[in-house]
């Protein structure tokens, strides 16, 4: 490269001078051409002046010359725009062109005067015009000459500047060439010096080979391209049995045992003057090394030098620490799983997965001992290993007592080779070998200081057996605690399902069992009982006497009923379920029950129904309830002292007929009313609640508390719920078409409707039908909460999440009435909380109520929930709510529930 630059510098100066000469010649030719063109322009101006004088003389002598006039027109046009036939070009001088334009204008005047003179005009005007024209022509010639002179001066300057530049370039090239040549000679000297030093370094390298052979660490040098071993010190030769007599040896073959370059080779990672450090376990000698790689020059070529330091012992310590940390993490994961997962079987199975994976086992499991039997309750199997849990249930301990004794005595059982048991313990060998078990580790599960079960691993890594035992002994402690906790929770759960007064199942268990029995295919018989006169006993003799009455009646049921499914579902209500029983036997059993009560001093109302399929159990219960109700009504109709029976709304009983109910809905006898929700700050309407009313045949409006309980008992309330919701959507759609700004409208739903499996699907279909955005629809839940128990919370939480995920708002009504409100609030997100109006009655005089109100407001603000106060009846209540941060209210102070048409007129103007 340097030589090429030197040669180029030698010819650069002549080239520059030649280029300068060529450019100067072309510029000179161009200048000459410009001057010639300018000269022709000046010449033709003179021609125009002379020809014009000649023309004037002829005209004054009455000798017309139209040809000369045309010739002058042609010349003036060529001077202005250029002309090829006259060999004229346009002179690019603004002043010249200005004067030329004046000449053309004056010439036109002269031509006009000539024609006038020919027609008899005076000659004086023509003479005066010609004199002015000749003077203008002189000025024009002067400007053309001045422009030509300026062009010559500019060309001269350009040539001087250009030649100066070329001279400077030539001088610069000469200086550059001089210094390049000087540098070349210095480089030649440096190369000679480097060769001399290289020879010295080569000699020194040979001298260094001796100490390199003496160091105890492996050291070698290999070619970067061919992977040929260039040097291996004595330590390396000894470790890897390197034979110097062999010709070409590859580093990957000798040091790693590979047939091709190592996939982890560091050649591409190395840089000059840098050391690359890494670690690797050699597969030939199974030693772990810290490796230091560096690029060096070896015999005139770049090579890789590597020094290997044996850190096997330190690496083992590091790996052991890593394994210990891993075991600690897995131990914590096991404890966390056992603590968080309430499904004990799933939790223990997950723990077995953790342990089996950690200790490289094929199977991990837990056994529980129950009397003279043991069963596998949880199992994890490695992929490809068949499970054995189904084959290991209720196995007699029998001859395997020896293992149980060993667990009791040594707190572990470790069998490293099952084959060793073949002759000494053939029964145990057969049990283990048929499961493909080669080795096992067991530790006991303890309960109250005794072995209650075992936790085990099959076919684990034998090198990890010593650490597996203490690890499993630690985890078994937490498994035992979890099982104990599960038993305690199960006991509490069972207690929550037993009625303490009668020892019958309670309503919680009744709901759970009915839900489970739906899937049974057997027949079912339902007996619905109600104790007559219980309220009179309580009122007259006290609740202790009423409790005694209940216990006596329960005793009769227990003695007479041939079923274990006895439930007390209310204060005086009982249900007995008969499963898988013929119709004849069922009614015989019912008659026996009636006879027993007939022979006692106690009065009961009873309804019974049998069906061949459990899938209709809800309908069967409903029919039995209706029959019991009819029986009870007959009893109270015969007791005129009270004339009391369960419902006092028989006048509306006809609504329980589904056909009648549907007909009333179609005829719009059910009216949807709206009650506005008001912003406290500016008393502006911020939403509304939809409420239902019934208009009878006389036009009277009947409040919902008269007909809702009846419809709830008959499960037809859903028709009303969906009717109200559809009316809300229909009106919102109409308002949108009329251009009104929409607002949120809330709809109330009963427990039956809300927990229907198709609930979300139904409301989505209705709102989509009217194309209403779901953000304007609020689903209110109220008695749903009051009538749910703890075991139903999961279903309730799931349903609320489904509704909110579908885009609807969800409101909790009557907040503050039940402690279950707070439990539910901690489990699921609500959009709106409605403070119960009963809570607000004493808020004016009760300071504690106001403090609680402030806490509610703060809680809702932090949780992003809208808080609404219901039942506001006076200004004093409103002011307190405003003071404590409640932003939205609802109540008679602003408006009672009103018809939709009245609502539109009042709030949507």
PDB file of C-alpha atoms in Angstrom, residues 8 43 96 124 224 241 329 343 413 451 506 548 568 577 598 679 742 815 833 874 893 908:
ATOM      1  CA  UNK A   8       1.125   7.676  -7.190  1.00  0.00           C
ATOM      2  CA  UNK A  43     -20.821  45.691 -34.652  1.00  0.00           C
ATOM      3  CA  UNK A  96     -27.636  46.603 -22.313  1.00  0.00           C
ATOM      4  CA  UNK A 124     -39.149  68.018 -38.486  1.00  0.00           C
ATOM      5  CA  UNK A 224      -5.823 -21.559  15.307  1.00  0.00           C
ATOM      6  CA  UNK A 241      -0.615 -39.949  27.429  1.00  0.00           C
ATOM      7  CA  UNK A 329     -35.555 -23.710  48.005  1.00  0.00           C
ATOM      8  CA  UNK A 343     -56.659 -29.547  48.626  1.00  0.00           C
ATOM      9  CA  UNK A 413     -35.876 -47.592  55.664  1.00  0.00           C
ATOM     10  CA  UNK A 451     -45.896 -43.732  62.950  1.00  0.00           C
ATOM     11  CA  UNK A 506     -78.427 -28.546  58.625  1.00  0.00           C
ATOM     12  CA  UNK A 548     -87.892 -29.274  73.519  1.00  0.00           C
ATOM     13  CA  UNK A 568     -83.428 -29.457  59.646  1.00  0.00           C
ATOM     14  CA  UNK A 577     -84.665 -37.773  51.491  1.00  0.00           C
ATOM     15  CA  UNK A 598    -100.664 -39.272  64.957  1.00  0.00           C
ATOM     16  CA  UNK A 679     -74.859  13.324  43.125  1.00  0.00           C
ATOM     17  CA  UNK A 742     -77.016   7.477  28.745  1.00  0.00           C
ATOM     18  CA  UNK A 815     -73.874  -3.359  52.771  1.00  0.00           C
ATOM     19  CA  UNK A 833     -71.528  -0.719  47.483  1.00  0.00           C
ATOM     20  CA  UNK A 874     -84.138  14.361  55.270  1.00  0.00           C
ATOM     21  CA  UNK A 893     -85.769  13.096  49.918  1.00  0.00           C
ATOM     22  CA  UNK A 908     -84.261  13.769  30.863  1.00  0.00           C
TER      23      UNK A 908
END
